[in-house]
């Protein structure tokens, strides 16, 4: 006999979106079977589990051999040990702090300054397996910039415990409303690219923040939280100009992302981010695939942060695929053909996580339900 706190719901009586919504509210979805087409939902309020715990439950619930479960758990353990290190650099006032606060759940971050004597000006924010290195703003003085630049070079040349570069990627935040980008160009062309060498292109992301005030606040459609056609053209020309300047100086082609992190004016209301989903998409694609899950649990869950983008591309779907491909390639080892249920849940026809997908709904659906659906 079923416990009172458990319901059995036929798949044809509940949509997948409803299932995902239930997982977001703390409901644990288990025992999904392709054979009996039933979903068992445990309504007991439990502490939210991270993606690794949910995937472990998914593996253990899968209808596969013990040997295969052991293989997948071993792969999951390896993935769980991966740490992502992202460095933020930029001129003073470019919006580094507002960007990281908009993107990630910084409320739970552990903060450390002066991690080592050589980089005592760089702040370290730890969110589980995601580490953000926030460098001081440049442009406030020659001597200060020299010290900050030295710290950046030192950190970029640091290796992890396995001997690989510690910093996975550098995000250069540029104020799109500024006409004086000399400090940013000097940083990119003379510091970052020479320091990273052949790895510069896949590890440097240039982000043009404050797109909403790029033309002194003109041509920004406040109610729709997006630029009009005039501002769109202006931003595109700005991005093209930045790209051209970098290519002329270094030969490297880098495509900047125009966005707005959102901010609160003095005495005004909070402005919502614009194109933050696009920025996240670029970050996910640049992070090594076996490390991407470290980002997933720490994404800011304020759906308004991800509501507005230029809609030129399916950034939501591609970002979801970026995370799911990690699970598919590194945990399931590409071993399974997809099913109708797996395709509906993940939005990726032909791919399914594990033989049973209950944990996958909680892990993937719970994370992306409010943000990307």
mmCIF file of C-alpha atoms in Angstrom:
data_model
loop_
_atom_site.group_PDB
_atom_site.id
_atom_site.type_symbol
_atom_site.label_atom_id
_atom_site.label_comp_id
_atom_site.label_asym_id
_atom_site.label_seq_id
_atom_site.Cartn_x
_atom_site.Cartn_y
_atom_site.Cartn_z
ATOM 1 C CA UNK A 1 0.000 0.000 0.000
ATOM 2 C CA UNK A 2 1.300 3.455 -0.910
ATOM 3 C CA UNK A 3 2.319 5.833 1.863
ATOM 4 C CA UNK A 4 -0.027 8.787 2.346
ATOM 5 C CA UNK A 5 2.623 11.235 1.248
ATOM 6 C CA UNK A 6 3.122 9.463 -2.072
ATOM 7 C CA UNK A 7 1.101 9.837 -5.262
ATOM 8 C CA UNK A 8 1.128 7.711 -8.382
ATOM 9 C CA UNK A 9 0.320 9.732 -11.462
ATOM 10 C CA UNK A 10 -0.098 8.407 -14.966
ATOM 11 C CA UNK A 11 2.155 10.113 -17.491
ATOM 12 C CA UNK A 12 -0.819 10.957 -19.662
ATOM 13 C CA UNK A 13 -2.400 12.789 -16.729
ATOM 14 C CA UNK A 14 0.497 15.156 -16.042
ATOM 15 C CA UNK A 15 2.759 17.056 -18.381
ATOM 16 C CA UNK A 16 6.526 16.908 -18.167
ATOM 17 C CA UNK A 17 6.529 20.609 -17.366
ATOM 18 C CA UNK A 18 4.392 19.914 -14.288
ATOM 19 C CA UNK A 19 6.820 17.214 -13.211
ATOM 20 C CA UNK A 20 9.714 19.635 -13.534
ATOM 21 C CA UNK A 21 7.807 22.271 -11.582
ATOM 22 C CA UNK A 22 7.225 19.773 -8.788
ATOM 23 C CA UNK A 23 10.957 19.016 -8.609
ATOM 24 C CA UNK A 24 11.664 22.733 -8.330
ATOM 25 C CA UNK A 25 9.405 22.979 -5.286
ATOM 26 C CA UNK A 26 11.386 20.304 -3.477
ATOM 27 C CA UNK A 27 9.320 17.325 -4.580
ATOM 28 C CA UNK A 28 11.465 14.317 -5.338
ATOM 29 C CA UNK A 29 10.599 12.481 -8.540
ATOM 30 C CA UNK A 30 11.514 8.806 -8.556
ATOM 31 C CA UNK A 31 10.642 5.468 -10.093
ATOM 32 C CA UNK A 32 10.002 6.557 -13.676
ATOM 33 C CA UNK A 33 9.575 3.510 -15.858
ATOM 34 C CA UNK A 34 9.079 3.191 -19.597
ATOM 35 C CA UNK A 35 7.265 -0.066 -19.017
ATOM 36 C CA UNK A 36 4.454 0.888 -16.674
ATOM 37 C CA UNK A 37 4.320 4.583 -17.678
ATOM 38 C CA UNK A 38 3.966 5.730 -14.101
ATOM 39 C CA UNK A 39 5.634 8.456 -12.073
ATOM 40 C CA UNK A 40 6.009 8.104 -8.339
ATOM 41 C CA UNK A 41 6.300 11.460 -6.564
ATOM 42 C CA UNK A 42 7.495 11.684 -2.986
ATOM 43 C CA UNK A 43 6.085 14.872 -1.480
ATOM 44 C CA UNK A 44 8.124 14.782 1.684
ATOM 45 C CA UNK A 45 9.958 18.090 2.059
ATOM 46 C CA UNK A 46 13.639 17.317 1.814
ATOM 47 C CA UNK A 47 16.708 19.473 1.711
ATOM 48 C CA UNK A 48 17.586 20.389 -1.850
ATOM 49 C CA UNK A 49 20.200 18.071 -3.275
ATOM 50 C CA UNK A 50 22.893 19.135 -5.667
ATOM 51 C CA UNK A 51 23.146 17.849 -9.195
ATOM 52 C CA UNK A 52 25.793 15.277 -8.326
ATOM 53 C CA UNK A 53 23.651 13.700 -5.591
ATOM 54 C CA UNK A 54 20.635 13.555 -7.897
ATOM 55 C CA UNK A 55 22.663 11.963 -10.672
ATOM 56 C CA UNK A 56 24.047 9.418 -8.202
ATOM 57 C CA UNK A 57 20.485 8.511 -7.229
ATOM 58 C CA UNK A 58 19.612 8.267 -10.901
ATOM 59 C CA UNK A 59 22.463 5.859 -11.534
ATOM 60 C CA UNK A 60 21.559 3.688 -8.548
ATOM 61 C CA UNK A 61 17.904 3.558 -9.646
ATOM 62 C CA UNK A 62 18.789 2.637 -13.210
ATOM 63 C CA UNK A 63 17.897 -0.756 -14.580
ATOM 64 C CA UNK A 64 21.492 -1.630 -15.438
ATOM 65 C CA UNK A 65 24.021 -4.122 -14.127
ATOM 66 C CA UNK A 66 25.965 -3.501 -10.935
ATOM 67 C CA UNK A 67 29.151 -3.400 -12.974
ATOM 68 C CA UNK A 68 27.749 -0.635 -15.190
ATOM 69 C CA UNK A 69 26.529 1.273 -12.120
ATOM 70 C CA UNK A 70 30.055 1.085 -10.702
ATOM 71 C CA UNK A 71 31.509 2.459 -13.938
ATOM 72 C CA UNK A 72 29.072 5.349 -13.995
ATOM 73 C CA UNK A 73 29.556 6.171 -10.337
ATOM 74 C CA UNK A 74 33.316 6.189 -10.910
ATOM 75 C CA UNK A 75 32.886 8.616 -13.795
ATOM 76 C CA UNK A 76 30.576 10.772 -11.670
ATOM 77 C CA UNK A 77 33.168 10.907 -8.877
ATOM 78 C CA UNK A 78 35.775 12.125 -11.359
ATOM 79 C CA UNK A 79 33.414 14.796 -12.650
ATOM 80 C CA UNK A 80 32.518 15.784 -9.076
ATOM 81 C CA UNK A 81 36.175 16.502 -8.317
ATOM 82 C CA UNK A 82 36.491 19.007 -11.165
ATOM 83 C CA UNK A 83 36.706 22.664 -10.225
ATOM 84 C CA UNK A 84 35.999 25.589 -12.554
ATOM 85 C CA UNK A 85 38.095 28.721 -12.129
ATOM 86 C CA UNK A 86 36.910 31.905 -13.838
ATOM 87 C CA UNK A 87 38.819 35.194 -13.696
ATOM 88 C CA UNK A 88 37.042 38.542 -14.100
ATOM 89 C CA UNK A 89 39.076 41.509 -15.306
ATOM 90 C CA UNK A 90 38.210 45.004 -16.478
ATOM 91 C CA UNK A 91 38.411 48.720 -15.874
ATOM 92 C CA UNK A 92 36.923 50.329 -12.795
ATOM 93 C CA UNK A 93 33.174 50.802 -13.207
ATOM 94 C CA UNK A 94 32.785 48.216 -15.965
ATOM 95 C CA UNK A 95 30.399 46.139 -13.848
ATOM 96 C CA UNK A 96 32.358 43.049 -12.836
ATOM 97 C CA UNK A 97 30.581 42.709 -9.498
ATOM 98 C CA UNK A 98 27.098 43.273 -10.907
ATOM 99 C CA UNK A 99 27.805 40.685 -13.611
ATOM 100 C CA UNK A 100 28.892 37.922 -11.257
ATOM 101 C CA UNK A 101 26.035 38.717 -8.853
ATOM 102 C CA UNK A 102 23.480 38.528 -11.657
ATOM 103 C CA UNK A 103 24.799 35.245 -13.010
ATOM 104 C CA UNK A 104 25.600 33.222 -9.931
ATOM 105 C CA UNK A 105 24.201 32.555 -6.475
ATOM 106 C CA UNK A 106 26.756 34.687 -4.679
ATOM 107 C CA UNK A 107 24.814 34.608 -1.381
ATOM 108 C CA UNK A 108 26.445 31.299 -0.551
ATOM 109 C CA UNK A 109 29.935 32.211 -1.747
ATOM 110 C CA UNK A 110 32.894 31.892 0.564
ATOM 111 C CA UNK A 111 35.003 35.002 0.202
ATOM 112 C CA UNK A 112 38.765 35.182 0.529
ATOM 113 C CA UNK A 113 41.221 37.994 -0.172
ATOM 114 C CA UNK A 114 44.973 37.628 -0.237
ATOM 115 C CA UNK A 115 44.924 33.919 -1.052
ATOM 116 C CA UNK A 116 48.671 34.092 -1.597
ATOM 117 C CA UNK A 117 51.184 36.918 -1.131
ATOM 118 C CA UNK A 118 51.659 37.437 -4.863
ATOM 119 C CA UNK A 119 47.981 38.082 -5.570
ATOM 120 C CA UNK A 120 46.791 39.843 -2.418
ATOM 121 C CA UNK A 121 44.540 42.207 -4.372
ATOM 122 C CA UNK A 122 42.493 39.499 -6.063
ATOM 123 C CA UNK A 123 39.273 38.412 -4.358
ATOM 124 C CA UNK A 124 38.356 34.739 -4.393
ATOM 125 C CA UNK A 125 34.709 33.659 -4.315
ATOM 126 C CA UNK A 126 34.056 29.945 -3.802
ATOM 127 C CA UNK A 127 30.699 28.412 -4.680
ATOM 128 C CA UNK A 128 31.238 24.693 -4.203
ATOM 129 C CA UNK A 129 33.264 23.653 -7.283
ATOM 130 C CA UNK A 130 32.993 27.062 -8.932
ATOM 131 C CA UNK A 131 35.643 29.642 -8.081
ATOM 132 C CA UNK A 132 35.463 33.251 -9.247
ATOM 133 C CA UNK A 133 38.661 35.311 -9.160
ATOM 134 C CA UNK A 134 37.645 38.982 -9.166
ATOM 135 C CA UNK A 135 40.515 41.341 -9.927
ATOM 136 C CA UNK A 136 40.536 45.003 -8.877
ATOM 137 C CA UNK A 137 39.442 47.553 -11.459
ATOM 138 C CA UNK A 138 42.101 48.961 -13.747
ATOM 139 C CA UNK A 139 42.555 52.590 -14.708
ATOM 140 C CA UNK A 140 42.868 54.232 -11.277
ATOM 141 C CA UNK A 141 46.588 54.931 -11.457
ATOM 142 C CA UNK A 142 49.746 53.756 -13.206
ATOM 143 C CA UNK A 143 51.413 52.181 -10.194
ATOM 144 C CA UNK A 144 48.226 50.507 -9.049
ATOM 145 C CA UNK A 145 47.636 49.104 -12.536
ATOM 146 C CA UNK A 146 51.166 47.686 -12.588
ATOM 147 C CA UNK A 147 50.511 45.833 -9.341
ATOM 148 C CA UNK A 148 47.150 44.505 -10.546
ATOM 149 C CA UNK A 149 48.633 43.458 -13.886
ATOM 150 C CA UNK A 150 51.426 41.587 -12.133
ATOM 151 C CA UNK A 151 48.857 39.781 -9.970
ATOM 152 C CA UNK A 152 46.859 38.808 -13.064
ATOM 153 C CA UNK A 153 49.940 37.432 -14.824
ATOM 154 C CA UNK A 154 50.936 35.482 -11.718
ATOM 155 C CA UNK A 155 47.501 33.909 -11.384
ATOM 156 C CA UNK A 156 47.265 33.054 -15.097
ATOM 157 C CA UNK A 157 50.581 31.192 -14.863
ATOM 158 C CA UNK A 158 49.494 29.165 -11.853
ATOM 159 C CA UNK A 159 48.766 25.456 -12.351
ATOM 160 C CA UNK A 160 46.307 23.205 -10.563
ATOM 161 C CA UNK A 161 47.219 20.045 -8.675
ATOM 162 C CA UNK A 162 47.242 18.075 -11.923
ATOM 163 C CA UNK A 163 49.663 20.435 -13.619
ATOM 164 C CA UNK A 164 47.084 22.131 -15.861
ATOM 165 C CA UNK A 165 46.465 25.916 -15.964
ATOM 166 C CA UNK A 166 44.402 26.906 -12.914
ATOM 167 C CA UNK A 167 42.312 29.540 -14.683
ATOM 168 C CA UNK A 168 39.900 27.963 -17.158
ATOM 169 C CA UNK A 169 38.801 31.219 -18.738
ATOM 170 C CA UNK A 170 39.082 34.990 -18.400
ATOM 171 C CA UNK A 171 36.059 37.253 -18.836
ATOM 172 C CA UNK A 172 37.021 40.782 -19.810
ATOM 173 C CA UNK A 173 34.222 43.160 -18.803
ATOM 174 C CA UNK A 174 34.099 46.372 -20.869
ATOM 175 C CA UNK A 175 31.789 49.328 -20.347
ATOM 176 C CA UNK A 176 29.893 49.588 -23.643
ATOM 177 C CA UNK A 177 29.070 53.227 -22.898
ATOM 178 C CA UNK A 178 32.726 54.255 -22.616
ATOM 179 C CA UNK A 179 34.667 55.810 -25.480
ATOM 180 C CA UNK A 180 38.026 55.359 -23.765
ATOM 181 C CA UNK A 181 38.837 51.661 -24.026
ATOM 182 C CA UNK A 182 42.606 52.054 -23.994
ATOM 183 C CA UNK A 183 42.981 50.302 -20.644
ATOM 184 C CA UNK A 184 40.923 47.327 -21.854
ATOM 185 C CA UNK A 185 42.805 47.033 -25.148
ATOM 186 C CA UNK A 186 46.130 47.170 -23.340
ATOM 187 C CA UNK A 187 44.994 44.434 -20.975
ATOM 188 C CA UNK A 188 43.737 42.178 -23.761
ATOM 189 C CA UNK A 189 46.422 42.778 -26.384
ATOM 190 C CA UNK A 190 49.514 43.159 -24.221
ATOM 191 C CA UNK A 191 48.769 41.045 -21.154
ATOM 192 C CA UNK A 192 46.112 38.351 -21.601
ATOM 193 C CA UNK A 193 46.798 37.163 -25.152
ATOM 194 C CA UNK A 194 50.615 37.032 -24.808
ATOM 195 C CA UNK A 195 50.251 35.340 -21.421
ATOM 196 C CA UNK A 196 47.828 32.651 -22.644
ATOM 197 C CA UNK A 197 49.511 32.149 -26.009
ATOM 198 C CA UNK A 198 47.887 29.496 -28.199
ATOM 199 C CA UNK A 199 45.175 28.988 -25.587
ATOM 200 C CA UNK A 200 44.066 32.633 -25.702
ATOM 201 C CA UNK A 201 41.125 32.315 -28.107
ATOM 202 C CA UNK A 202 39.272 29.508 -26.275
ATOM 203 C CA UNK A 203 39.966 31.074 -22.873
ATOM 204 C CA UNK A 204 39.167 34.771 -23.338
ATOM 205 C CA UNK A 205 35.606 36.094 -23.451
ATOM 206 C CA UNK A 206 35.095 39.798 -24.077
ATOM 207 C CA UNK A 207 31.792 41.083 -22.674
ATOM 208 C CA UNK A 208 30.391 44.573 -23.367
ATOM 209 C CA UNK A 209 28.326 45.438 -20.304
ATOM 210 C CA UNK A 210 25.887 48.320 -19.717
ATOM 211 C CA UNK A 211 24.454 48.089 -23.209
ATOM 212 C CA UNK A 212 21.347 49.914 -22.000
ATOM 213 C CA UNK A 213 23.271 53.165 -21.477
ATOM 214 C CA UNK A 214 25.636 52.777 -24.437
ATOM 215 C CA UNK A 215 23.967 55.782 -26.103
ATOM 216 C CA UNK A 216 23.506 57.745 -22.865
ATOM 217 C CA UNK A 217 20.307 55.836 -22.144
ATOM 218 C CA UNK A 218 18.724 56.739 -25.476
ATOM 219 C CA UNK A 219 17.044 54.108 -27.670
ATOM 220 C CA UNK A 220 16.579 51.678 -24.781
ATOM 221 C CA UNK A 221 13.042 50.264 -24.620
ATOM 222 C CA UNK A 222 12.572 50.231 -20.846
ATOM 223 C CA UNK A 223 9.256 48.383 -20.741
ATOM 224 C CA UNK A 224 10.540 45.617 -23.003
ATOM 225 C CA UNK A 225 14.034 45.754 -21.466
ATOM 226 C CA UNK A 226 15.823 45.692 -24.792
ATOM 227 C CA UNK A 227 17.489 48.030 -27.306
ATOM 228 C CA UNK A 228 15.619 49.425 -30.273
ATOM 229 C CA UNK A 229 16.992 48.974 -33.799
ATOM 230 C CA UNK A 230 19.149 52.090 -33.584
ATOM 231 C CA UNK A 231 20.854 50.935 -30.391
ATOM 232 C CA UNK A 232 21.191 47.382 -31.716
ATOM 233 C CA UNK A 233 23.093 48.708 -34.708
ATOM 234 C CA UNK A 234 25.235 50.901 -32.452
ATOM 235 C CA UNK A 235 26.103 47.950 -30.206
ATOM 236 C CA UNK A 236 26.943 45.737 -33.166
ATOM 237 C CA UNK A 237 29.285 48.400 -34.542
ATOM 238 C CA UNK A 238 30.856 48.732 -31.098
ATOM 239 C CA UNK A 239 31.406 44.974 -30.888
ATOM 240 C CA UNK A 240 32.827 44.903 -34.417
ATOM 241 C CA UNK A 241 35.164 47.759 -33.569
ATOM 242 C CA UNK A 242 36.470 46.009 -30.454
ATOM 243 C CA UNK A 243 36.946 42.791 -32.408
ATOM 244 C CA UNK A 244 38.785 44.603 -35.201
ATOM 245 C CA UNK A 245 41.119 46.393 -32.801
ATOM 246 C CA UNK A 246 42.062 43.116 -31.127
ATOM 247 C CA UNK A 247 42.589 41.337 -34.449
ATOM 248 C CA UNK A 248 44.700 44.198 -35.847
ATOM 249 C CA UNK A 249 46.962 44.138 -32.804
ATOM 250 C CA UNK A 250 47.188 40.379 -32.221
ATOM 251 C CA UNK A 251 45.723 38.541 -35.214
ATOM 252 C CA UNK A 252 43.216 36.904 -32.897
ATOM 253 C CA UNK A 253 39.498 36.928 -33.727
ATOM 254 C CA UNK A 254 37.316 37.346 -30.650
ATOM 255 C CA UNK A 255 33.571 37.989 -30.838
ATOM 256 C CA UNK A 256 32.387 40.219 -27.969
ATOM 257 C CA UNK A 257 29.019 39.671 -26.276
ATOM 258 C CA UNK A 258 26.837 42.745 -25.679
ATOM 259 C CA UNK A 259 24.723 42.524 -22.521
ATOM 260 C CA UNK A 260 23.489 44.354 -19.460
ATOM 261 C CA UNK A 261 24.060 42.919 -15.987
ATOM 262 C CA UNK A 262 21.320 45.044 -14.460
ATOM 263 C CA UNK A 263 21.796 47.588 -11.714
ATOM 264 C CA UNK A 264 19.883 49.786 -9.317
ATOM 265 C CA UNK A 265 19.922 53.521 -9.851
ATOM 266 C CA UNK A 266 20.054 55.792 -6.808
ATOM 267 C CA UNK A 267 16.471 56.102 -5.645
ATOM 268 C CA UNK A 268 15.275 54.076 -8.632
ATOM 269 C CA UNK A 269 14.148 50.556 -9.276
ATOM 270 C CA UNK A 270 16.277 47.547 -10.106
ATOM 271 C CA UNK A 271 16.985 47.223 -13.816
ATOM 272 C CA UNK A 272 16.795 43.710 -15.174
ATOM 273 C CA UNK A 273 19.661 42.047 -17.033
ATOM 274 C CA UNK A 274 19.634 41.750 -20.812
ATOM 275 C CA UNK A 275 21.396 39.035 -22.828
ATOM 276 C CA UNK A 276 22.638 37.337 -19.659
ATOM 277 C CA UNK A 277 21.557 34.011 -21.154
ATOM 278 C CA UNK A 278 23.771 34.673 -24.163
ATOM 279 C CA UNK A 279 26.701 35.440 -21.875
ATOM 280 C CA UNK A 280 26.109 32.217 -19.935
ATOM 281 C CA UNK A 281 25.913 30.282 -23.206
ATOM 282 C CA UNK A 282 29.362 31.534 -24.216
ATOM 283 C CA UNK A 283 30.776 30.719 -20.794
ATOM 284 C CA UNK A 284 29.393 27.173 -20.845
ATOM 285 C CA UNK A 285 30.728 26.470 -24.345
ATOM 286 C CA UNK A 286 34.184 27.743 -23.376
ATOM 287 C CA UNK A 287 34.440 25.768 -20.143
ATOM 288 C CA UNK A 288 35.889 22.249 -20.637
ATOM 289 C CA UNK A 289 32.983 19.843 -21.017
ATOM 290 C CA UNK A 290 33.995 17.662 -18.071
ATOM 291 C CA UNK A 291 33.856 20.695 -15.745
ATOM 292 C CA UNK A 292 30.541 22.257 -16.761
ATOM 293 C CA UNK A 293 28.395 20.727 -14.032
ATOM 294 C CA UNK A 294 30.300 22.837 -11.497
ATOM 295 C CA UNK A 295 28.453 25.828 -12.962
ATOM 296 C CA UNK A 296 25.009 24.257 -12.939
ATOM 297 C CA UNK A 297 24.242 24.276 -9.215
ATOM 298 C CA UNK A 298 25.382 27.860 -8.782
ATOM 299 C CA UNK A 299 23.376 29.663 -11.449
ATOM 300 C CA UNK A 300 21.252 32.514 -10.102
ATOM 301 C CA UNK A 301 17.674 31.211 -9.926
ATOM 302 C CA UNK A 302 15.991 34.597 -10.401
ATOM 303 C CA UNK A 303 14.124 33.921 -13.629
ATOM 304 C CA UNK A 304 13.909 37.642 -14.439
ATOM 305 C CA UNK A 305 17.679 37.625 -14.863
ATOM 306 C CA UNK A 306 17.312 35.265 -17.824
ATOM 307 C CA UNK A 307 14.067 36.499 -19.301
ATOM 308 C CA UNK A 308 15.375 39.036 -21.813
ATOM 309 C CA UNK A 309 17.765 38.346 -24.679
ATOM 310 C CA UNK A 310 18.211 39.265 -28.323
ATOM 311 C CA UNK A 311 16.566 35.988 -29.449
ATOM 312 C CA UNK A 312 18.981 35.691 -32.347
ATOM 313 C CA UNK A 313 19.828 32.178 -31.248
ATOM 314 C CA UNK A 314 18.398 29.460 -29.011
ATOM 315 C CA UNK A 315 20.758 30.291 -26.146
ATOM 316 C CA UNK A 316 18.538 28.544 -23.605
ATOM 317 C CA UNK A 317 18.417 25.284 -25.523
ATOM 318 C CA UNK A 318 22.102 25.336 -26.389
ATOM 319 C CA UNK A 319 23.084 26.078 -22.800
ATOM 320 C CA UNK A 320 20.957 23.192 -21.581
ATOM 321 C CA UNK A 321 22.564 20.929 -24.168
ATOM 322 C CA UNK A 322 25.991 22.050 -23.014
ATOM 323 C CA UNK A 323 25.313 20.772 -19.511
ATOM 324 C CA UNK A 324 23.481 17.642 -20.607
ATOM 325 C CA UNK A 325 26.280 16.675 -22.994
ATOM 326 C CA UNK A 326 28.603 16.452 -20.002
ATOM 327 C CA UNK A 327 26.344 13.885 -18.380
ATOM 328 C CA UNK A 328 25.855 12.071 -21.648
ATOM 329 C CA UNK A 329 29.506 11.903 -22.708
ATOM 330 C CA UNK A 330 31.272 11.524 -19.378
ATOM 331 C CA UNK A 331 28.849 9.661 -17.147
ATOM 332 C CA UNK A 332 26.703 7.575 -19.469
ATOM 333 C CA UNK A 333 29.663 7.344 -21.841
ATOM 334 C CA UNK A 334 27.273 7.763 -24.783
ATOM 335 C CA UNK A 335 26.162 4.209 -24.183
ATOM 336 C CA UNK A 336 22.388 4.542 -24.418
ATOM 337 C CA UNK A 337 19.943 5.345 -27.149
ATOM 338 C CA UNK A 338 17.344 7.917 -26.253
ATOM 339 C CA UNK A 339 13.718 7.357 -25.472
ATOM 340 C CA UNK A 340 10.573 9.433 -25.817
ATOM 341 C CA UNK A 341 10.639 10.281 -22.129
ATOM 342 C CA UNK A 342 14.303 11.232 -22.147
ATOM 343 C CA UNK A 343 13.821 13.435 -25.171
ATOM 344 C CA UNK A 344 10.891 15.265 -23.591
ATOM 345 C CA UNK A 345 12.645 15.822 -20.300
ATOM 346 C CA UNK A 346 15.984 16.988 -21.602
ATOM 347 C CA UNK A 347 14.782 18.559 -24.799
ATOM 348 C CA UNK A 348 17.452 16.599 -26.623
ATOM 349 C CA UNK A 349 15.964 13.827 -28.795
ATOM 350 C CA UNK A 350 18.044 10.697 -28.821
ATOM 351 C CA UNK A 351 19.759 11.215 -25.489
ATOM 352 C CA UNK A 352 18.766 10.027 -22.034
ATOM 353 C CA UNK A 353 20.621 10.101 -18.731
ATOM 354 C CA UNK A 354 20.720 6.673 -17.167
ATOM 355 C CA UNK A 355 18.348 3.757 -17.611
ATOM 356 C CA UNK A 356 15.829 5.504 -15.332
ATOM 357 C CA UNK A 357 15.505 9.252 -15.610
ATOM 358 C CA UNK A 358 13.951 10.249 -12.299
ATOM 359 C CA UNK A 359 17.137 11.793 -10.910
ATOM 360 C CA UNK A 360 17.829 13.451 -14.227
ATOM 361 C CA UNK A 361 14.503 15.284 -14.055
ATOM 362 C CA UNK A 362 15.388 16.616 -10.640
ATOM 363 C CA UNK A 363 18.905 17.549 -11.653
ATOM 364 C CA UNK A 364 18.425 19.022 -15.101
ATOM 365 C CA UNK A 365 14.765 20.013 -14.964
ATOM 366 C CA UNK A 366 15.010 21.498 -11.494
ATOM 367 C CA UNK A 367 17.936 23.682 -12.438
ATOM 368 C CA UNK A 368 16.623 24.906 -15.749
ATOM 369 C CA UNK A 369 12.872 24.781 -15.226
ATOM 370 C CA UNK A 370 12.378 28.363 -14.098
ATOM 371 C CA UNK A 371 15.284 29.811 -16.048
ATOM 372 C CA UNK A 372 15.021 28.217 -19.442
ATOM 373 C CA UNK A 373 11.409 27.020 -19.873
#
